[in-house]
mmCIF file of C-alpha atoms in Angstrom:
data_model
loop_
_atom_site.group_PDB
_atom_site.id
_atom_site.type_symbol
_atom_site.label_atom_id
_atom_site.label_comp_id
_atom_site.label_asym_id
_atom_site.label_seq_id
_atom_site.Cartn_x
_atom_site.Cartn_y
_atom_site.Cartn_z
ATOM 1 C CA MET A 1 0.222 -0.341 -0.103
ATOM 2 C CA LYS A 2 2.872 2.497 0.594
ATOM 3 C CA LYS A 3 4.597 1.939 -2.406
ATOM 4 C CA ASN A 4 1.012 2.686 -4.163
ATOM 5 C CA ILE A 5 0.924 6.240 -1.955
ATOM 6 C CA TYR A 6 4.812 6.680 -3.111
ATOM 7 C CA LEU A 7 4.459 6.135 -7.013
ATOM 8 C CA LEU A 8 0.993 8.080 -7.221
ATOM 9 C CA GLY A 9 2.733 11.242 -5.209
ATOM 10 C CA LEU A 10 5.832 10.738 -7.870
ATOM 11 C CA ILE A 11 2.978 10.821 -10.418
ATOM 12 C CA ILE A 12 1.363 14.050 -9.474
ATOM 13 C CA LEU A 13 4.649 15.780 -8.318
ATOM 14 C CA GLY A 14 6.052 14.899 -12.220
ATOM 15 C CA VAL A 15 2.396 16.343 -13.667
ATOM 16 C CA PHE A 16 2.726 19.447 -11.974
ATOM 17 C CA ALA A 17 6.535 19.816 -12.754
ATOM 18 C CA SER A 18 5.415 19.399 -16.510
ATOM 19 C CA CYS A 19 2.475 21.620 -16.176
ATOM 20 C CA GLU A 20 4.949 24.400 -14.710
ATOM 21 C CA ARG A 21 7.664 23.755 -17.829
ATOM 22 C CA GLU A 22 5.111 23.817 -20.462
ATOM 23 C CA THR A 23 3.500 27.874 -18.894
ATOM 24 C CA GLU A 24 7.226 28.934 -18.317
ATOM 25 C CA SER A 25 7.868 27.724 -21.895
ATOM 26 C CA LYS A 26 4.333 29.175 -23.564
ATOM 27 C CA GLU A 27 5.268 32.694 -21.748
ATOM 28 C CA LEU A 28 9.142 32.849 -23.270
ATOM 29 C CA THR A 29 7.330 31.869 -26.564
ATOM 30 C CA ASP A 30 4.684 34.887 -26.264
ATOM 31 C CA THR A 31 7.108 37.042 -25.490
ATOM 32 C CA ALA A 32 9.840 36.690 -28.112
ATOM 33 C CA ASN A 33 6.544 36.908 -30.683
ATOM 34 C CA SER A 34 5.837 40.058 -29.770
ATOM 35 C CA VAL A 35 5.602 43.048 -32.020
ATOM 36 C CA LYS A 36 7.918 46.216 -31.157
ATOM 37 C CA ILE A 37 4.893 48.547 -31.286
ATOM 38 C CA THR A 38 6.695 51.859 -29.907
ATOM 39 C CA GLY A 39 9.366 54.288 -31.407
ATOM 40 C CA GLN A 40 9.621 56.566 -33.788
ATOM 41 C CA TRP A 41 8.434 57.009 -37.257
ATOM 42 C CA GLU A 42 8.285 58.956 -40.758
ATOM 43 C CA VAL A 43 5.072 59.022 -42.265
ATOM 44 C CA THR A 44 3.165 60.332 -44.793
ATOM 45 C CA ALA A 45 -0.659 61.207 -44.674
ATOM 46 C CA TYR A 46 -3.558 60.258 -47.384
ATOM 47 C CA ASN A 47 -6.738 60.604 -48.477
ATOM 48 C CA ASP A 48 -7.639 57.440 -50.538
ATOM 49 C CA SER A 49 -4.038 57.840 -52.894
ATOM 50 C CA THR A 50 -3.973 61.446 -52.400
ATOM 51 C CA THR A 51 -0.947 62.716 -50.685
ATOM 52 C CA ILE A 52 -2.083 65.169 -47.929
ATOM 53 C CA PHE A 53 1.058 65.935 -46.134
ATOM 54 C CA GLY A 54 3.824 64.143 -45.311
ATOM 55 C CA PRO A 55 6.587 63.098 -44.318
ATOM 56 C CA PHE A 56 6.348 64.144 -40.572
ATOM 57 C CA LYS A 57 7.472 62.270 -37.858
ATOM 58 C CA VAL A 58 4.894 60.190 -35.139
ATOM 59 C CA ILE A 59 5.984 58.268 -32.067
ATOM 60 C CA THR A 60 4.564 55.627 -30.660
ATOM 61 C CA LEU A 61 5.382 55.511 -26.857
ATOM 62 C CA LYS A 62 3.934 52.919 -24.197
ATOM 63 C CA ASP A 63 1.747 54.089 -21.616
ATOM 64 C CA THR A 64 2.299 52.379 -18.347
ATOM 65 C CA SER A 65 0.208 54.537 -16.323
ATOM 66 C CA ALA A 66 -3.078 52.450 -18.241
ATOM 67 C CA GLY A 67 -1.373 49.371 -18.257
ATOM 68 C CA ASN A 68 0.230 46.936 -20.516
ATOM 69 C CA ASP A 69 -2.501 47.418 -23.621
ATOM 70 C CA SER A 70 -2.270 50.769 -24.288
ATOM 71 C CA ILE A 71 0.182 53.064 -26.513
ATOM 72 C CA THR A 72 0.431 57.269 -26.743
ATOM 73 C CA ILE A 73 0.194 57.879 -30.340
ATOM 74 C CA GLN A 74 1.735 61.595 -31.069
ATOM 75 C CA ASP A 75 2.324 63.781 -33.987
ATOM 76 C CA SER A 76 5.708 64.734 -32.429
ATOM 77 C CA GLU A 77 6.326 67.417 -34.887
ATOM 78 C CA VAL A 78 3.034 68.803 -35.044
ATOM 79 C CA LYS A 79 3.020 69.870 -38.679
ATOM 80 C CA PHE A 80 -0.207 67.323 -39.883
ATOM 81 C CA TRP A 81 -2.504 67.743 -36.790
ATOM 82 C CA LYS A 82 -1.929 68.417 -33.249
ATOM 83 C CA PHE A 83 -2.369 65.426 -31.882
ATOM 84 C CA GLN A 84 -1.850 63.003 -29.013
ATOM 85 C CA VAL A 85 -4.207 59.983 -28.102
ATOM 86 C CA LYS A 86 -3.757 56.766 -26.328
ATOM 87 C CA ALA A 87 -5.014 53.394 -28.183
ATOM 88 C CA ALA A 88 -5.822 49.809 -27.249
ATOM 89 C CA ALA A 89 -2.886 47.964 -28.164
ATOM 90 C CA ASP A 90 -1.994 44.146 -28.887
ATOM 91 C CA GLU A 91 1.765 43.761 -29.171
ATOM 92 C CA LYS A 92 1.550 39.981 -29.715
ATOM 93 C CA ASN A 93 -0.127 41.082 -33.187
ATOM 94 C CA GLY A 94 1.265 44.347 -33.640
ATOM 95 C CA THR A 95 -1.854 46.225 -33.673
ATOM 96 C CA PHE A 96 -3.601 48.917 -32.029
ATOM 97 C CA GLU A 97 -6.855 50.984 -31.933
ATOM 98 C CA THR A 98 -8.924 53.378 -30.226
ATOM 99 C CA LYS A 99 -13.289 53.481 -30.684
ATOM 100 C CA LEU A 100 -12.750 57.331 -29.574
ATOM 101 C CA SER A 101 -10.656 58.820 -27.659
ATOM 102 C CA THR A 102 -9.836 62.792 -26.673
ATOM 103 C CA CYS A 103 -7.051 64.539 -27.658
ATOM 104 C CA GLU A 104 -4.029 65.124 -24.523
ATOM 105 C CA ILE A 105 -3.076 68.353 -25.881
ATOM 106 C CA SER A 106 -5.830 70.336 -27.721
ATOM 107 C CA GLU A 107 -7.487 72.357 -25.491
ATOM 108 C CA GLU A 108 -10.974 71.793 -26.748
ATOM 109 C CA GLY A 109 -10.434 68.258 -26.147
ATOM 110 C CA ILE A 110 -10.824 67.115 -29.228
ATOM 111 C CA GLY A 111 -12.110 63.601 -30.179
ATOM 112 C CA ILE A 112 -9.803 61.364 -32.264
ATOM 113 C CA LYS A 113 -10.435 57.869 -33.941
ATOM 114 C CA ILE A 114 -7.826 55.525 -35.250
ATOM 115 C CA SER A 115 -8.741 51.998 -36.993
ATOM 116 C CA ASN A 116 -6.491 49.596 -38.544
ATOM 117 C CA GLY A 117 -3.478 50.252 -36.710
ATOM 118 C CA LYS A 118 -1.030 47.860 -37.224
ATOM 119 C CA ILE A 119 3.173 47.235 -37.183
ATOM 120 C CA LEU A 120 4.220 45.431 -40.204
ATOM 121 C CA ASN A 121 7.441 43.519 -40.372
ATOM 122 C CA SER A 122 8.663 45.781 -36.853
ATOM 123 C CA ASP A 123 9.589 48.361 -39.698
ATOM 124 C CA SER A 124 6.545 49.731 -41.352
ATOM 125 C CA ILE A 125 3.127 51.510 -39.316
ATOM 126 C CA TYR A 126 -0.075 52.186 -40.679
ATOM 127 C CA PHE A 127 -3.399 53.320 -39.180
ATOM 128 C CA GLU A 128 -6.303 55.141 -40.328
ATOM 129 C CA ILE A 129 -7.121 58.446 -38.099
ATOM 130 C CA GLN A 130 -10.006 60.542 -38.531
ATOM 131 C CA PHE A 131 -10.306 64.126 -36.426
ATOM 132 C CA GLU A 132 -13.544 65.889 -34.609
ATOM 133 C CA ASP A 133 -12.168 69.390 -35.523
ATOM 134 C CA ASP A 134 -11.964 67.999 -39.250
ATOM 135 C CA GLU A 135 -14.133 70.256 -41.602
ATOM 136 C CA THR A 136 -17.193 67.793 -41.154
ATOM 137 C CA PRO A 137 -16.228 65.963 -37.929
ATOM 138 C CA TYR A 138 -14.700 62.720 -38.415
ATOM 139 C CA GLY A 139 -15.765 63.307 -42.446
ATOM 140 C CA LYS A 140 -12.265 62.080 -43.979
ATOM 141 C CA ILE A 141 -10.432 59.209 -43.201
ATOM 142 C CA TYR A 142 -6.521 60.130 -43.517
ATOM 143 C CA GLN A 143 -4.233 56.906 -44.121
ATOM 144 C CA LEU A 144 -1.137 57.305 -42.590
ATOM 145 C CA LYS A 145 2.006 54.956 -43.658
ATOM 146 C CA GLY A 146 5.510 55.149 -43.346
ATOM 147 C CA HIS A 147 8.479 53.519 -41.702
ATOM 148 C CA ARG A 148 10.363 53.720 -38.284
ATOM 149 C CA ILE A 149 13.332 56.143 -38.118
ATOM 150 C CA ASN A 150 14.357 55.279 -34.386
ATOM 151 C CA GLY A 151 13.420 53.051 -31.292
#
């Protein structure tokens, strides 16, 4: 009877050790597969296929105050549109978006929508942006496309 209990204990211990190693391995794999979503980017703004403005610099920063699932996107040169906004980010997929956020540097607190944000091959960025203070609020979808210049 003692042999059976001892054997059963070893089997259970082996199962726990195996599960722990699998969890550690999965965490390492998830980290290795994440896309670096932060950095400095040189982008050009388009409306459909027409160039609107650019190139200019945009920065994406990790927003530690809001947790790991948020970044701040900012027109760092304030040449295209004066904006700084938080967006939900998924580093595993390299995607980001916001349904509606408020511009953090606008005195009027204008609304900004970002959709289809994606980091491609860790060195290219694409996202669509709309502004409440456009001629027609949220009337135009601007496509911002560019490449990583630093970070």
